């Protein structure tokens, strides 16, 4: 269920975004994420823009990506000429990248496991929002750490393109400089500010996702899937016939993620409404 | 007068932008700009994002910026470690940057003056849209040239963040790779596609800008300004009391551009409506 967009002022479209509009967004995000110093928070046109940018801030490095995980991290660091290894556990490196909780497995590392000195640490917290606040590093940032937070996933507004980096001020300043002025659209600044300030909507959304998650689990288990993991927003499940079931789901208009190296895995996003639940059920029947 | 935004489909906000949506925008832009091969066109979240990105595509170079001009070009190339000189005429360099027509002077170079082999040529055509089509290099791109086109300025939607690069396919591919997926928001893809396909709106806008430009010129000249140049969207004017007049305009809510090195210059955007014209008149009275 996307955050409702109502009565966007015409000037959010017509005018270049102002510093005040950006600052208002940053303050709402700082309050929402528990970030003490707004100067350590940077807004970007989507987390992907930050994933593209970070490999350019660092000289050629040995990069360890905890995986298997979301592939854009390894992809972008490799393209910028870094020496990238996907590792199953921490190992010495100049830069370590963790998606936490992990996508697609849902595996969650505690702040204590992350807060050890290992060179630069990048923690992509795209799916942390519906966990207890202590799961995020945002409010208590270890040194030499960059945290990424997603707006679009949490608020159902992936098309708006908005995400955040949280890092000590010198790193945050560099990210801001590289993004340049007016990086985030006027409408995204306005919608972001409203949504991030709206605790009631987030609470209601969390409750709904909990119910929908149980409903999806029930449906998947009764269809012969084993639930391997997930987060509030998706489930990773295994089925011996995964490949043909993915095709059937597609024919019913349900697009799930498949994994080349794990042919029995399927990642299901939470169906958005009853119609989508019915389609999933029909495809798996 | 901004391009009207009506009935944006909810999924432009809710879903990650699709390849089809991006392709539809690119095709509309190719038709509008007279670009034969859509693979040479790249959409970005504003021209500024491209200005930030281009200095990263090129090894450390001698860069000549024809100036004085929009300062972000020299600023971004300098920050990436290039050797940047602002020059008043072409001179040998690895990279030459021209804003054409120039901002703020309005000076226009012909395609013939630009189409000579001088290493990499970057032509920022942010204000070319209301000139004759032949003023742009977009439809007949010289080798080793990157053309930048602005969407927000022309359609009065600077807050939407949309701009384009046009370059031979190998360069266009690199720019697209560096921007990464989902760089442009879903709403900007949709609004851009509609607006770039709407020849009638553009024609009406051109006529209105022509009338408004004459109205602004008359007001400025009658207030003791000398018109130095400009484009359909702004005028550069000189006044011996420029500095105090700029302060007075600001007090009336009219923000104009001042120039540290040319204290008698003022750049006026075209007033958006009668109310703004009245404010300018009141401030200059």
Coordinates of C-alpha atoms in Angstrom, one line a residue:
Chain A
X1 CA 0.0 0.0 0.0
X2 CA 1.8 3.2 -1.1
X3 CA 2.0 6.3 1.0
X4 CA -0.9 8.5 -0.2
X5 CA 0.2 11.5 -2.5
X6 CA -2.3 14.3 -2.2
X7 CA -2.2 18.0 -3.2
X8 CA 1.4 18.3 -4.3
X9 CA 2.1 22.1 -4.5
X10 CA 2.6 23.1 -8.2
X11 CA 6.0 24.7 -7.3
X12 CA 7.5 21.3 -6.3
X13 CA 7.3 20.6 -10.0
X14 CA 7.9 24.0 -11.4
X15 CA 10.8 25.3 -9.4
X16 CA 14.3 24.0 -8.8
X17 CA 14.3 22.4 -5.3
X18 CA 15.4 24.8 -2.7
X19 CA 17.9 24.3 0.1
X20 CA 15.0 24.8 2.6
X21 CA 13.0 22.0 1.0
X22 CA 16.0 19.7 1.2
X23 CA 16.7 20.7 4.7
X24 CA 13.1 20.0 5.8
X25 CA 13.4 16.5 4.2
X26 CA 16.8 15.9 6.0
X27 CA 15.3 16.9 9.3
X28 CA 12.4 14.5 8.9
X29 CA 14.7 11.7 7.9
X30 CA 17.0 12.4 10.8
X31 CA 14.1 12.2 13.3
X32 CA 12.8 9.0 11.6
X33 CA 16.2 7.3 11.6
X34 CA 17.4 8.5 14.9
X35 CA 20.3 10.4 13.4
X36 CA 21.6 13.1 15.8
X37 CA 23.5 15.3 13.4
X38 CA 21.6 16.1 10.2
X39 CA 24.9 17.0 8.5
X40 CA 25.7 13.2 8.5
X41 CA 22.6 12.5 6.4
X42 CA 22.5 12.8 2.6
X43 CA 19.5 12.5 0.3
X44 CA 19.9 10.9 -3.1
X45 CA 17.6 10.1 -6.0
X46 CA 17.3 6.5 -4.9
X47 CA 19.7 4.2 -3.0
X48 CA 20.9 2.9 -6.4
X49 CA 22.4 6.3 -7.2
X50 CA 24.4 5.9 -4.0
X51 CA 25.4 2.3 -4.9
X52 CA 26.7 3.7 -8.2
X53 CA 28.5 6.6 -6.5
X54 CA 30.3 5.0 -3.6
X55 CA 32.9 3.0 -5.7
X56 CA 34.1 6.3 -7.1
X57 CA 34.9 7.8 -3.7
X58 CA 37.6 5.2 -2.8
X59 CA 40.9 4.5 -4.5
X60 CA 41.3 1.0 -6.1
X61 CA 40.6 -1.4 -3.2
X62 CA 40.1 -5.0 -2.1
X63 CA 36.3 -5.2 -1.6
X64 CA 34.5 -8.0 0.2
X65 CA 30.8 -8.3 -0.3
X66 CA 29.0 -10.6 2.1
X67 CA 26.9 -12.8 -0.1
X68 CA 25.0 -14.1 -1.9
X69 CA 23.2 -10.8 -1.8
X70 CA 21.7 -8.0 -4.0
X71 CA 24.1 -8.0 -7.0
X72 CA 24.3 -4.3 -7.8
X73 CA 27.0 -3.8 -5.1
X74 CA 29.5 -6.2 -6.5
X75 CA 28.6 -5.1 -10.0
X76 CA 29.2 -1.4 -9.4
X77 CA 32.5 -1.9 -7.5
X78 CA 33.8 -4.2 -10.1
X79 CA 32.9 -1.8 -12.9
X80 CA 34.9 0.9 -11.2
X81 CA 38.0 -1.3 -11.3
X82 CA 38.0 -2.5 -7.7
X83 CA 39.1 -6.1 -6.7
X84 CA 35.8 -7.6 -5.6
X85 CA 35.2 -10.9 -3.8
X86 CA 31.9 -12.2 -2.7
X87 CA 32.5 -13.9 0.7
X88 CA 30.3 -16.0 3.0
X89 CA 31.8 -14.5 6.1
X90 CA 33.9 -11.4 7.1
X91 CA 37.5 -11.5 5.9
X92 CA 40.2 -8.8 5.7
X93 CA 39.5 -6.2 3.1
X94 CA 39.7 -2.4 2.5
X95 CA 36.0 -2.2 2.0
X96 CA 33.3 -4.5 3.4
X97 CA 29.8 -4.4 2.1
X98 CA 26.9 -6.0 4.0
X99 CA 23.2 -5.9 3.1
X100 CA 21.5 -6.1 6.5
X101 CA 19.0 -7.7 6.8
X102 CA 20.2 -9.6 3.8
X103 CA 18.3 -9.7 0.5
X104 CA 17.2 -12.4 -0.3
X105 CA 17.9 -14.5 2.8
X106 CA 16.8 -12.1 5.4
X107 CA 19.8 -13.0 7.5
X108 CA 20.4 -10.2 10.2
X109 CA 23.7 -9.3 11.8
X110 CA 23.6 -7.5 15.1
X111 CA 25.3 -4.0 15.5
X112 CA 27.9 -5.7 17.7
X113 CA 28.9 -8.1 14.8
X114 CA 29.2 -5.1 12.4
X115 CA 30.9 -2.5 14.7
X116 CA 34.4 -3.9 14.5
X117 CA 37.2 -2.0 12.7
X118 CA 37.5 -3.5 9.2
X119 CA 38.4 -0.6 7.0
X120 CA 35.4 1.1 5.3
X121 CA 32.1 -0.7 6.1
X122 CA 29.0 -0.1 3.9
X123 CA 25.8 -1.4 5.4
X124 CA 22.8 -1.4 3.0
X125 CA 19.8 -1.3 5.3
X126 CA 17.2 -1.3 2.6
X127 CA 15.0 -3.8 4.5
X128 CA 15.7 -2.8 8.1
X129 CA 12.7 -0.5 8.6
X130 CA 10.2 -2.9 10.0
X131 CA 12.6 -4.4 12.5
X132 CA 13.2 -3.1 16.0
X133 CA 15.0 0.3 15.8
X134 CA 18.1 -1.2 17.4
X135 CA 18.7 -3.3 14.3
X136 CA 19.9 -0.3 12.4
X137 CA 23.3 1.4 12.8
X138 CA 21.9 4.7 11.8
X139 CA 21.4 6.1 15.3
X140 CA 24.7 4.9 16.6
X141 CA 27.1 5.0 13.6
X142 CA 30.5 3.2 14.1
X143 CA 33.5 5.0 12.7
X144 CA 34.3 4.6 9.0
X145 CA 30.8 3.3 8.2
X146 CA 28.3 4.3 5.6
X147 CA 24.7 3.2 6.1
X148 CA 22.2 3.2 3.2
X149 CA 18.5 3.6 3.8
X150 CA 15.7 3.2 1.2
X151 CA 12.6 5.3 1.1
X152 CA 10.8 3.8 -1.8
X153 CA 10.6 0.3 -0.5
X154 CA 9.2 1.2 2.9
X155 CA 6.6 3.7 1.6
X156 CA 5.6 1.8 -1.5
X157 CA 7.0 4.6 -3.7
X158 CA 9.9 3.1 -5.6
X159 CA 9.1 5.3 -8.6
X160 CA 9.7 8.5 -6.7
X161 CA 13.5 7.8 -6.4
X162 CA 14.6 8.7 -2.9
X163 CA 17.2 7.1 -0.6
X164 CA 19.7 8.2 2.0
X165 CA 23.3 7.8 3.1
X166 CA 24.3 8.2 6.7
X167 CA 28.1 8.7 7.3
X168 CA 30.5 10.8 9.3
X169 CA 30.4 14.4 8.2
X170 CA 33.5 14.3 6.0
X171 CA 32.2 11.3 4.0
X172 CA 28.7 12.7 3.9
X173 CA 30.1 16.0 2.5
X174 CA 31.9 14.1 -0.2
X175 CA 28.8 12.2 -1.2
X176 CA 26.7 15.4 -1.2
X177 CA 29.4 17.1 -3.4
X178 CA 29.4 14.2 -5.9
X179 CA 25.6 14.1 -6.2
X180 CA 25.6 17.9 -6.8
X181 CA 22.8 20.4 -6.3
X182 CA 19.1 19.5 -7.0
X183 CA 19.8 15.8 -7.0
X184 CA 16.4 14.9 -5.6
X185 CA 13.2 16.1 -7.3
X186 CA 10.9 18.7 -5.7
X187 CA 8.0 16.2 -5.4
X188 CA 10.3 13.6 -3.8
X189 CA 11.5 16.1 -1.3
X190 CA 7.9 17.0 -0.4
X191 CA 6.5 13.5 -0.3
X192 CA 9.6 12.2 1.6
X193 CA 9.2 14.9 4.2
X194 CA 5.6 14.1 4.7
X195 CA 5.9 10.4 4.8
X196 CA 9.0 10.3 7.1
X197 CA 7.2 12.5 9.6
X198 CA 4.1 10.2 9.6
X199 CA 4.6 7.7 12.4
X200 CA 1.0 6.6 12.4
X201 CA 1.1 5.5 8.7
X202 CA 4.3 3.5 9.3
X203 CA 2.8 1.8 12.3
X204 CA -0.4 0.8 10.4
X205 CA 1.8 -0.3 7.5
X206 CA 3.9 -2.5 9.8
X207 CA 0.7 -4.2 11.2
X208 CA -0.6 -4.8 7.7
X209 CA 2.7 -6.2 6.5
X210 CA 2.8 -8.6 9.5
X211 CA -0.7 -9.9 8.6
X212 CA 0.0 -10.2 4.9
X213 CA 3.3 -12.0 5.6
X214 CA 1.6 -14.7 7.6
X215 CA -1.0 -15.0 4.9
X216 CA 1.7 -15.4 2.3
X217 CA 3.6 -17.9 4.4
X218 CA 0.4 -20.0 4.8
X219 CA -0.2 -19.9 1.1
X220 CA 3.3 -20.9 0.2
X221 CA 3.6 -23.7 2.8
X222 CA 0.3 -25.1 1.7
X223 CA 1.6 -25.1 -1.9
X224 CA 4.7 -27.2 -0.9
X225 CA 7.2 -24.4 -0.4
X226 CA 9.7 -24.3 2.4
X227 CA 10.2 -20.8 3.8
X228 CA 13.9 -20.1 4.0
X229 CA 13.8 -16.5 5.2
X230 CA 12.8 -13.0 4.3
X231 CA 11.9 -9.6 5.7
X232 CA 8.6 -7.7 6.3
X233 CA 8.6 -7.0 2.5
X234 CA 9.5 -10.3 0.9
X235 CA 9.9 -14.0 1.5
X236 CA 12.5 -16.4 0.2
X237 CA 11.1 -19.9 -0.3
X238 CA 12.3 -23.2 -1.8
X239 CA 10.3 -25.6 -4.0
X240 CA 11.6 -28.6 -6.0
X241 CA 9.5 -27.4 -9.0
X242 CA 10.5 -23.7 -8.5
X243 CA 11.4 -23.1 -12.2
X244 CA 8.1 -24.2 -13.7
X245 CA 6.1 -22.5 -10.8
X246 CA 7.9 -19.2 -11.6
X247 CA 6.8 -19.5 -15.2
X248 CA 3.2 -20.2 -14.1
X249 CA 3.3 -17.2 -11.7
X250 CA 4.5 -15.0 -14.6
X251 CA 1.6 -16.2 -16.7
X252 CA -0.7 -15.0 -13.9
X253 CA 1.0 -11.6 -13.9
X254 CA 3.0 -12.3 -10.7
X255 CA 6.7 -11.5 -11.1
X256 CA 9.0 -13.1 -8.6
X257 CA 12.7 -13.3 -8.5
X258 CA 14.6 -16.4 -9.5
X259 CA 18.3 -17.1 -8.7
X260 CA 20.6 -18.7 -11.4
X261 CA 22.8 -20.4 -8.8
X262 CA 19.9 -21.6 -6.6
X263 CA 17.3 -23.0 -9.1
X264 CA 14.9 -24.1 -6.3
X265 CA 14.8 -20.6 -4.7
X266 CA 12.0 -18.1 -5.3
X267 CA 11.8 -14.6 -3.8
X268 CA 8.2 -13.4 -3.4
X269 CA 7.4 -9.8 -2.8
X270 CA 4.3 -9.4 -0.5
X271 CA 1.2 -9.3 -2.7
X272 CA -0.2 -5.7 -2.7
X273 CA -3.9 -6.6 -2.3
X274 CA -6.5 -9.3 -2.4
X275 CA -6.4 -9.5 -6.2
X276 CA -2.7 -10.2 -6.1
X277 CA -3.1 -12.8 -3.4
X278 CA -5.7 -14.5 -5.5
X279 CA -3.4 -14.5 -8.5
X280 CA -0.6 -16.1 -6.5
X281 CA -3.0 -18.7 -5.2
X282 CA -4.4 -19.4 -8.7
X283 CA -0.9 -19.8 -10.1
X284 CA 0.2 -22.2 -7.4
X285 CA -3.1 -24.2 -7.3
Chain B
X1 CA 3.8 28.6 -17.7
X2 CA 4.6 25.0 -16.7
X3 CA 3.5 22.1 -18.8
X4 CA 0.2 20.8 -17.2
X5 CA 0.5 17.7 -15.0
X6 CA -2.7 15.7 -14.9
X7 CA -3.8 12.3 -13.9
X8 CA -0.4 10.7 -13.2
X9 CA -0.9 7.0 -13.0
X10 CA -0.4 5.8 -9.4
X11 CA 2.1 3.2 -10.6
X12 CA 4.5 5.9 -11.8
X13 CA 5.1 6.6 -8.1
X14 CA 4.6 3.1 -6.7
X15 CA 6.7 0.9 -9.1
X16 CA 10.3 1.0 -10.1
X17 CA 10.4 2.6 -13.5
X18 CA 10.4 0.0 -16.3
X19 CA 12.6 -0.3 -19.3
X20 CA 9.5 0.2 -21.5
X21 CA 8.7 3.5 -19.7
X22 CA 12.2 4.7 -20.2
X23 CA 12.2 3.6 -23.8
X24 CA 8.9 5.5 -24.5
X25 CA 10.5 8.7 -23.1
X26 CA 13.7 8.2 -25.1
X27 CA 11.6 7.8 -28.3
X28 CA 9.6 11.0 -27.6
X29 CA 12.9 12.8 -26.9
X30 CA 14.5 11.5 -30.1
X31 CA 11.6 12.7 -32.2
X32 CA 11.6 16.1 -30.5
X33 CA 15.3 16.6 -30.8
X34 CA 15.6 15.1 -34.3
X35 CA 17.9 12.3 -33.1
X36 CA 18.0 9.5 -35.6
X37 CA 19.3 6.7 -33.3
X38 CA 17.6 6.5 -29.9
X39 CA 20.7 4.5 -28.6
X40 CA 22.6 7.8 -28.7
X41 CA 20.2 9.5 -26.3
X42 CA 20.5 9.1 -22.5
X43 CA 17.9 10.3 -19.9
X44 CA 19.2 11.7 -16.6
X45 CA 17.7 13.1 -13.5
X46 CA 18.4 16.7 -14.6
X47 CA 21.2 18.1 -16.7
X48 CA 23.2 18.9 -13.5
X49 CA 23.5 15.1 -12.9
X50 CA 25.2 14.9 -16.3
X51 CA 27.5 17.9 -15.6
X52 CA 28.5 16.1 -12.4
X53 CA 29.1 12.8 -14.2
X54 CA 31.0 13.8 -17.4
X55 CA 34.3 14.8 -15.7
X56 CA 34.5 11.2 -14.3
X57 CA 34.4 9.6 -17.7
X58 CA 37.7 11.2 -19.0
X59 CA 41.3 10.8 -17.7
X60 CA 42.9 13.9 -16.2
X61 CA 42.7 16.4 -19.1
X62 CA 43.3 20.0 -20.1
X63 CA 39.8 21.5 -20.2
X64 CA 38.8 24.7 -21.9
X65 CA 35.5 26.3 -20.9
X66 CA 34.3 29.1 -23.2
X67 CA 33.3 31.8 -20.7
X68 CA 32.1 33.6 -18.8
X69 CA 29.3 31.1 -18.6
X70 CA 27.3 28.9 -16.3
X71 CA 29.8 28.1 -13.6
X72 CA 28.9 24.5 -12.7
X73 CA 30.9 23.1 -15.7
X74 CA 34.3 24.6 -14.6
X75 CA 33.4 23.8 -11.0
X76 CA 32.7 20.1 -11.6
X77 CA 35.7 19.5 -13.9
X78 CA 38.0 21.2 -11.4
X79 CA 36.7 19.2 -8.5
X80 CA 37.5 15.9 -10.4
X81 CA 41.1 17.1 -10.7
X82 CA 41.2 18.3 -14.3
X83 CA 43.2 21.3 -15.4
X84 CA 40.5 23.8 -16.2
X85 CA 40.9 27.2 -17.9
X86 CA 38.0 29.6 -18.7
X87 CA 38.8 31.0 -22.2
X88 CA 37.2 33.7 -24.3
X89 CA 37.8 31.8 -27.6
X90 CA 38.6 28.3 -28.7
X91 CA 42.1 27.2 -27.9
X92 CA 43.8 23.8 -28.0
X93 CA 42.6 21.5 -25.2
X94 CA 41.6 17.8 -24.6
X95 CA 38.1 18.8 -23.7
X96 CA 36.2 21.9 -24.8
X97 CA 33.0 23.0 -23.1
X98 CA 30.6 25.4 -24.7
X99 CA 27.2 26.6 -23.4
X100 CA 25.3 27.4 -26.6
X101 CA 23.5 29.7 -26.7
X102 CA 25.5 31.0 -23.8
X103 CA 24.2 31.7 -20.3
X104 CA 24.1 34.6 -19.5
X105 CA 25.1 36.4 -22.6
X106 CA 22.9 34.6 -25.1
X107 CA 25.8 34.4 -27.6
X108 CA 25.2 31.8 -30.2
X109 CA 27.8 29.8 -32.1
X110 CA 26.8 28.1 -35.4
X111 CA 27.1 24.4 -35.9
X112 CA 29.9 25.2 -38.4
X113 CA 31.9 27.0 -35.7
X114 CA 31.5 24.0 -33.4
X115 CA 32.0 21.1 -35.8
X116 CA 35.8 21.2 -35.9
X117 CA 37.9 18.5 -34.5
X118 CA 39.1 19.7 -31.1
X119 CA 39.2 16.6 -28.9
X120 CA 36.1 16.0 -26.9
X121 CA 33.5 18.8 -27.3
X122 CA 30.7 19.2 -24.8
X123 CA 27.9 21.5 -25.9
X124 CA 25.3 22.5 -23.2
X125 CA 22.2 23.4 -25.2
X126 CA 20.1 24.2 -22.1
X127 CA 18.6 27.3 -23.8
X128 CA 18.6 26.2 -27.5
X129 CA 14.9 25.0 -27.6
X130 CA 13.2 28.2 -28.8
X131 CA 15.7 28.9 -31.5
X132 CA 15.4 27.4 -35.1
X133 CA 16.0 23.7 -35.0
X134 CA 19.3 24.1 -37.0
X135 CA 20.9 25.9 -34.0
X136 CA 21.2 22.5 -32.2
X137 CA 23.8 19.9 -32.9
X138 CA 21.5 17.1 -31.7
X139 CA 20.2 16.2 -35.1
X140 CA 23.6 16.1 -36.8
X141 CA 26.1 15.2 -34.1
X142 CA 29.8 15.8 -35.0
X143 CA 32.2 13.1 -33.9
X144 CA 33.5 13.1 -30.3
X145 CA 30.7 15.5 -29.2
X146 CA 28.3 15.3 -26.3
X147 CA 25.2 17.5 -26.4
X148 CA 23.2 18.3 -23.2
X149 CA 19.5 19.2 -23.4
X150 CA 17.4 20.5 -20.6
X151 CA 13.8 19.4 -20.0
X152 CA 12.9 21.4 -16.9
X153 CA 13.7 24.8 -18.3
X154 CA 11.7 24.5 -21.5
X155 CA 8.6 22.9 -19.9
X156 CA 8.7 25.0 -16.7
X157 CA 9.2 21.8 -14.6
X158 CA 12.7 22.3 -13.1
X159 CA 11.6 20.5 -10.0
X160 CA 10.9 17.2 -11.9
X161 CA 14.6 16.7 -12.7
X162 CA 15.0 15.5 -16.2
X163 CA 17.7 16.2 -18.8
X164 CA 19.4 14.4 -21.7
X165 CA 22.8 13.7 -23.2
X166 CA 23.2 12.9 -26.9
X167 CA 26.5 11.3 -27.9
X168 CA 27.8 8.6 -30.1
X169 CA 26.7 5.2 -28.9
X170 CA 29.9 4.1 -27.1
X171 CA 29.9 7.4 -25.1
X172 CA 26.1 7.2 -24.5
X173 CA 26.5 3.6 -23.3
X174 CA 29.1 4.7 -20.7
X175 CA 26.9 7.6 -19.5
X176 CA 24.0 5.2 -19.1
X177 CA 26.1 2.7 -17.2
X178 CA 27.4 5.4 -14.8
X179 CA 23.9 6.7 -14.1
X180 CA 22.7 3.1 -13.4
X181 CA 19.2 1.7 -13.5
X182 CA 16.1 3.7 -12.5
X183 CA 18.0 7.0 -12.6
X184 CA 14.9 9.0 -13.7
X185 CA 11.8 8.9 -11.5
X186 CA 8.6 7.3 -12.8
X187 CA 6.6 10.5 -12.8
X188 CA 9.4 12.3 -14.7
X189 CA 9.5 9.5 -17.4
X190 CA 5.7 9.9 -17.8
X191 CA 5.5 13.7 -17.8
X192 CA 8.6 13.9 -20.0
X193 CA 7.1 11.5 -22.6
X194 CA 3.9 13.5 -22.7
X195 CA 5.5 16.9 -22.9
X196 CA 8.1 16.1 -25.5
X197 CA 5.4 14.6 -27.7
X198 CA 3.2 17.8 -27.5
X199 CA 4.2 20.0 -30.4
X200 CA 1.2 22.3 -29.9
X201 CA 2.1 23.2 -26.3
X202 CA 5.6 24.0 -27.3
X203 CA 4.5 26.2 -30.2
X204 CA 2.0 28.1 -27.9
X205 CA 4.8 28.5 -25.3
X206 CA 7.2 29.9 -27.9
X207 CA 4.6 32.5 -28.9
X208 CA 3.9 33.5 -25.3
X209 CA 7.7 33.7 -24.5
X210 CA 8.2 36.0 -27.5
X211 CA 5.5 38.4 -26.3
X212 CA 6.7 38.3 -22.7
X213 CA 10.2 38.9 -23.8
X214 CA 9.3 42.0 -25.6
X215 CA 7.3 43.1 -22.6
X216 CA 10.3 42.6 -20.3
X217 CA 12.6 44.4 -22.7
X218 CA 10.3 47.4 -22.8
X219 CA 10.1 47.5 -19.0
X220 CA 13.8 47.1 -18.6
X221 CA 14.7 49.7 -21.2
X222 CA 12.2 52.2 -19.8
X223 CA 13.8 51.6 -16.3
X224 CA 17.3 52.6 -17.6
X225 CA 18.7 49.2 -18.4
X226 CA 20.7 48.3 -21.5
X227 CA 19.8 44.9 -22.9
X228 CA 23.1 43.0 -23.5
X229 CA 21.7 39.7 -24.7
X230 CA 19.6 36.7 -23.6
X231 CA 17.5 33.8 -24.8
X232 CA 13.8 33.2 -25.0
X233 CA 13.9 32.4 -21.2
X234 CA 16.0 35.2 -19.8
X235 CA 17.5 38.6 -20.5
X236 CA 21.0 39.9 -19.5
X237 CA 20.9 43.6 -18.9
X238 CA 23.2 46.3 -17.6
X239 CA 22.4 49.2 -15.2
X240 CA 24.8 51.5 -13.4
X241 CA 22.8 51.0 -10.2
X242 CA 22.5 47.2 -10.7
X243 CA 23.5 46.3 -7.2
X244 CA 20.9 48.4 -5.3
X245 CA 18.2 47.5 -7.9
X246 CA 18.9 43.7 -7.3
X247 CA 18.3 44.3 -3.6
X248 CA 15.1 46.2 -4.3
X249 CA 13.9 43.4 -6.6
X250 CA 14.6 40.8 -3.9
X251 CA 12.5 42.9 -1.4
X252 CA 9.7 42.6 -3.9
X253 CA 10.1 38.8 -4.1
X254 CA 11.9 38.9 -7.5
X255 CA 15.1 36.9 -7.5
X256 CA 17.5 37.8 -10.3
X257 CA 21.1 36.7 -10.9
X258 CA 24.0 38.9 -10.1
X259 CA 27.6 38.5 -11.3
X260 CA 30.5 39.1 -8.9
X261 CA 32.9 40.0 -11.8
X262 CA 30.4 42.2 -13.6
X263 CA 28.7 44.3 -10.9
X264 CA 26.5 46.2 -13.4
X265 CA 25.0 43.0 -14.9
X266 CA 21.6 41.5 -14.0
X267 CA 20.1 38.4 -15.4
X268 CA 16.3 38.4 -15.4
X269 CA 14.3 35.3 -15.9
X270 CA 11.0 35.9 -17.8
X271 CA 8.3 36.9 -15.3
X272 CA 5.9 33.9 -15.1
X273 CA 2.6 36.0 -15.1
X274 CA 1.1 39.4 -14.7
X275 CA 1.6 39.4 -11.0
X276 CA 5.4 38.9 -11.4
X277 CA 5.5 41.5 -14.2
X278 CA 3.8 44.0 -11.8
X279 CA 6.3 43.2 -9.0
X280 CA 9.3 43.7 -11.3
X281 CA 7.7 47.0 -12.4
X282 CA 7.1 48.1 -8.8
X283 CA 10.6 47.3 -7.8
X284 CA 12.1 49.2 -10.7
X285 CA 9.8 52.2 -10.4

